[in-house]
Amino acid sequence: MTTLTLYAESAPSQALLRTRDGAAITQHLNQLGVRFERWPIRPLPEGADAATVLATYAPEVRQLQQERGYLSVDVAGITPDHPERAAMRQKFIEEHTHADDEVRFFVQGQGAFYLHLGDRVHQVVCEAGDLISVPAGTRHWFDMGPSPRFTAIRLFRSPDGWVGHFTGDPLSAAVPRLEADGEVPAHAA
Ligand SMILES: [Fe+2]
């Protein structure tokens, strides 16, 4: 279930607030300048390939491209049996920024974005139907969990806009990670 949890930068091991109210999550993120929307889910076979995912969501992809001028689109996904899952989880689990917006539309499974805005970390566990756009330059990280399972459509404006610029801030290690069951503990272990 889509979940928003807030952590204070000064005490990052303990959640300040948690909600699964979709309207409240949308409003909270939109007020921060983060595009977040919940779109209807279309039926998709388990293990659907990229072409099938893009064909299934063609109207949504076309709408986003027309609205925002995204030049390219692809599909990223992982399953819990992926042999490189641990390495793939590590790739963007530390705080970083991008020159371009990071746009993800989740069509299966889930993943957690952590947005470091001001003195708070806003953790958003995204699920199927969730569209999130992390604004360019926003300090953030992403955790797919130890048993990752998700499929997401990615939209890009520039060919190298997705390159991660790592901040070296240790905060990302202090905030609770996504667990195997997709839950996030309220307290750090
Ligand atoms: Fe990122």
CSV table of C-alpha atoms and ligand atoms in Angstrom, one decimal:
chain,number,residue,atom,x,y,z
A,1,MET,CA,0.0,0.0,0.0
A,2,THR,CA,1.3,3.4,-0.9
A,3,THR,CA,2.8,4.9,2.4
A,4,LEU,CA,4.3,8.2,3.4
A,5,THR,CA,6.6,8.3,6.4
A,6,LEU,CA,8.4,11.4,7.7
A,7,TYR,CA,11.7,11.4,9.5
A,8,ALA,CA,13.5,14.3,11.1
A,9,GLU,CA,17.1,14.9,9.9
A,10,SER,CA,18.1,15.3,13.6
A,11,ALA,CA,16.5,12.0,14.7
A,12,PRO,CA,16.3,9.9,11.6
A,13,SER,CA,15.9,6.5,13.2
A,14,GLN,CA,12.3,7.1,14.3
A,15,ALA,CA,9.3,8.0,12.3
A,16,LEU,CA,7.5,11.2,13.1
A,17,LEU,CA,4.4,10.4,11.1
A,18,ARG,CA,3.1,7.8,8.8
A,19,THR,CA,0.0,7.8,6.6
A,20,ARG,CA,-1.5,5.5,4.0
A,21,ASP,CA,-4.2,8.0,3.0
A,22,GLY,CA,-3.6,8.5,-0.7
A,23,ALA,CA,-5.2,11.9,-0.9
A,24,ALA,CA,-3.1,13.1,2.0
A,25,ILE,CA,0.1,11.7,0.5
A,26,THR,CA,-0.6,13.4,-2.8
A,27,GLN,CA,-1.4,16.7,-1.2
A,28,HIS,CA,1.7,16.6,1.1
A,29,LEU,CA,4.1,15.9,-1.8
A,30,ASN,CA,2.4,18.3,-4.2
A,31,GLN,CA,2.8,21.1,-1.6
A,32,LEU,CA,6.5,20.3,-1.5
A,33,GLY,CA,6.7,20.8,-5.3
A,34,VAL,CA,7.0,17.0,-5.9
A,35,ARG,CA,4.6,15.7,-8.6
A,36,PHE,CA,2.8,12.7,-7.3
A,37,GLU,CA,-0.4,11.2,-8.7
A,38,ARG,CA,-2.3,7.9,-8.4
A,39,TRP,CA,-3.4,6.6,-11.7
A,40,PRO,CA,-5.7,3.7,-12.5
A,41,ILE,CA,-3.9,0.3,-12.9
A,42,ARG,CA,-4.4,-1.6,-16.1
A,43,PRO,CA,-4.2,-5.5,-16.1
A,44,LEU,CA,-0.7,-6.7,-16.9
A,45,PRO,CA,0.5,-10.3,-17.0
A,46,GLU,CA,3.2,-11.3,-14.4
A,47,GLY,CA,6.6,-11.1,-16.1
A,48,ALA,CA,5.3,-8.8,-18.9
A,49,ASP,CA,8.2,-7.6,-21.1
A,50,ALA,CA,9.0,-3.9,-21.7
A,51,ALA,CA,7.1,-3.8,-25.0
A,52,THR,CA,4.0,-5.2,-23.4
A,53,VAL,CA,4.2,-2.7,-20.5
A,54,LEU,CA,4.6,0.3,-22.8
A,55,ALA,CA,1.8,-0.9,-25.1
A,56,THR,CA,-0.5,-1.4,-22.1
A,57,TYR,CA,0.2,2.1,-20.8
A,58,ALA,CA,0.6,3.8,-24.2
A,59,PRO,CA,-2.1,6.5,-23.5
A,60,GLU,CA,-0.5,7.4,-20.1
A,61,VAL,CA,3.0,7.5,-21.6
A,62,ARG,CA,1.8,9.6,-24.6
A,63,GLN,CA,0.1,12.0,-22.2
A,64,LEU,CA,3.2,12.5,-20.1
A,65,GLN,CA,5.4,12.9,-23.1
A,66,GLN,CA,3.1,15.6,-24.6
A,67,GLU,CA,2.8,17.4,-21.3
A,68,ARG,CA,6.4,17.5,-20.3
A,69,GLY,CA,8.4,16.9,-23.4
A,70,TYR,CA,10.1,13.6,-22.2
A,71,LEU,CA,12.3,12.4,-25.1
A,72,SER,CA,12.7,8.8,-24.1
A,73,VAL,CA,10.9,6.1,-22.2
A,74,ASP,CA,11.9,2.7,-21.0
A,75,VAL,CA,10.9,0.1,-18.5
A,76,ALA,CA,12.9,-0.9,-15.4
A,77,GLY,CA,12.1,-3.9,-13.3
A,78,ILE,CA,13.4,-6.6,-11.0
A,79,THR,CA,12.2,-9.7,-9.4
A,80,PRO,CA,13.4,-11.3,-6.0
A,81,ASP,CA,15.3,-14.0,-7.8
A,82,HIS,CA,17.5,-11.6,-9.7
A,83,PRO,CA,21.1,-12.7,-9.1
A,84,GLU,CA,22.4,-9.1,-9.0
A,85,ARG,CA,19.6,-7.9,-6.7
A,86,ALA,CA,21.9,-6.9,-3.9
A,87,ALA,CA,24.2,-4.9,-6.2
A,88,MET,CA,21.3,-3.3,-7.9
A,89,ARG,CA,19.8,-2.3,-4.6
A,90,GLN,CA,23.1,-0.6,-3.6
A,91,LYS,CA,23.2,1.5,-6.8
A,92,PHE,CA,21.0,4.4,-5.7
A,93,ILE,CA,20.6,3.6,-2.0
A,94,GLU,CA,22.9,6.5,-1.0
A,95,GLU,CA,21.8,10.2,-1.2
A,96,HIS,CA,22.2,11.7,-4.6
A,97,THR,CA,20.8,14.2,-7.1
A,98,HIS,CA,20.2,14.3,-10.8
A,99,ALA,CA,20.3,17.1,-13.4
A,100,ASP,CA,16.9,16.0,-14.7
A,101,ASP,CA,13.6,15.1,-12.9
A,102,GLU,CA,13.5,11.4,-12.0
A,103,VAL,CA,10.1,10.3,-13.3
A,104,ARG,CA,8.7,6.9,-12.4
A,105,PHE,CA,5.3,5.3,-13.0
A,106,PHE,CA,5.0,2.1,-11.1
A,107,VAL,CA,3.0,-0.6,-12.8
A,108,GLN,CA,3.8,-3.6,-10.6
A,109,GLY,CA,5.4,-4.2,-7.2
A,110,GLN,CA,6.9,-1.4,-5.1
A,111,GLY,CA,9.9,0.7,-4.2
A,112,ALA,CA,10.7,3.4,-1.7
A,113,PHE,CA,11.8,6.9,-2.6
A,114,TYR,CA,13.4,9.0,0.2
A,115,LEU,CA,13.2,12.8,-0.5
A,116,HIS,CA,15.5,14.9,1.7
A,117,LEU,CA,13.8,18.3,1.7
A,118,GLY,CA,14.8,20.8,4.3
A,119,ASP,CA,15.3,19.1,7.7
A,120,ARG,CA,12.9,16.2,6.9
A,121,VAL,CA,13.1,13.0,5.0
A,122,HIS,CA,9.9,12.1,3.2
A,123,GLN,CA,9.8,8.4,2.5
A,124,VAL,CA,7.3,7.4,-0.2
A,125,VAL,CA,6.7,3.7,-0.7
A,126,CYS,CA,5.3,3.7,-4.3
A,127,GLU,CA,3.1,1.0,-5.6
A,128,ALA,CA,1.4,0.1,-8.8
A,129,GLY,CA,-0.5,3.2,-10.2
A,130,ASP,CA,1.8,5.7,-8.5
A,131,LEU,CA,3.5,8.4,-10.6
A,132,ILE,CA,6.3,10.3,-8.9
A,133,SER,CA,8.6,12.9,-10.3
A,134,VAL,CA,11.5,13.8,-8.1
A,135,PRO,CA,12.5,17.3,-9.1
A,136,ALA,CA,15.9,17.9,-10.6
A,137,GLY,CA,18.5,18.7,-7.9
A,138,THR,CA,16.4,17.2,-5.1
A,139,ARG,CA,18.5,15.2,-2.6
A,140,HIS,CA,17.0,11.7,-2.6
A,141,TRP,CA,17.7,8.0,-2.6
A,142,PHE,CA,15.8,4.8,-3.6
A,143,ASP,CA,15.5,1.5,-1.9
A,144,MET,CA,14.0,-1.5,-3.7
A,145,GLY,CA,14.4,-3.7,-0.5
A,146,PRO,CA,16.2,-7.1,-0.1
A,147,SER,CA,13.6,-9.0,-2.1
A,148,PRO,CA,12.9,-6.5,-4.8
A,149,ARG,CA,9.9,-6.7,-7.0
A,150,PHE,CA,8.7,-3.9,-9.2
A,151,THR,CA,8.2,-2.7,-12.7
A,152,ALA,CA,8.3,1.0,-13.5
A,153,ILE,CA,8.1,3.1,-16.6
A,154,ARG,CA,10.9,5.7,-16.7
A,155,LEU,CA,10.7,8.9,-18.6
A,156,PHE,CA,13.7,11.0,-19.5
A,157,ARG,CA,14.2,14.5,-20.9
A,158,SER,CA,17.9,14.3,-21.6
A,159,PRO,CA,20.1,11.3,-22.3
A,160,ASP,CA,22.4,11.8,-19.3
A,161,GLY,CA,20.0,13.5,-17.0
A,162,TRP,CA,19.7,10.4,-14.9
A,163,VAL,CA,23.4,10.2,-13.9
A,164,GLY,CA,23.6,10.2,-10.1
A,165,HIS,CA,25.6,12.9,-8.3
A,166,PHE,CA,26.3,11.5,-4.8
A,167,THR,CA,26.3,13.9,-1.9
A,168,GLY,CA,28.2,11.7,0.6
A,169,ASP,CA,25.6,12.6,3.3
A,170,PRO,CA,25.4,9.6,5.7
A,171,LEU,CA,21.7,10.3,6.4
A,172,SER,CA,20.5,7.7,4.0
A,173,ALA,CA,22.1,4.9,6.2
A,174,ALA,CA,20.3,6.2,9.3
A,175,VAL,CA,16.7,6.2,8.0
A,176,PRO,CA,15.0,2.8,8.2
A,177,ARG,CA,15.3,0.8,4.9
A,178,LEU,CA,12.6,-1.2,3.1
A,179,GLU,CA,12.2,-4.7,4.5
A,180,ALA,CA,11.7,-8.0,2.8
A,181,ASP,CA,8.0,-7.8,3.2
A,182,GLY,CA,7.8,-4.4,1.7
A,183,GLU,CA,7.2,-2.8,5.0
A,184,VAL,CA,9.3,-0.1,6.5
A,185,PRO,CA,9.9,-0.3,10.3
A,186,ALA,CA,9.0,2.9,12.2
A,187,HIS,CA,12.3,2.5,14.1
A,188,ALA,CA,15.8,1.7,12.8
A,189,ALA,CA,16.9,-1.8,13.8
B,1,FE,FE,17.8,9.0,-8.3
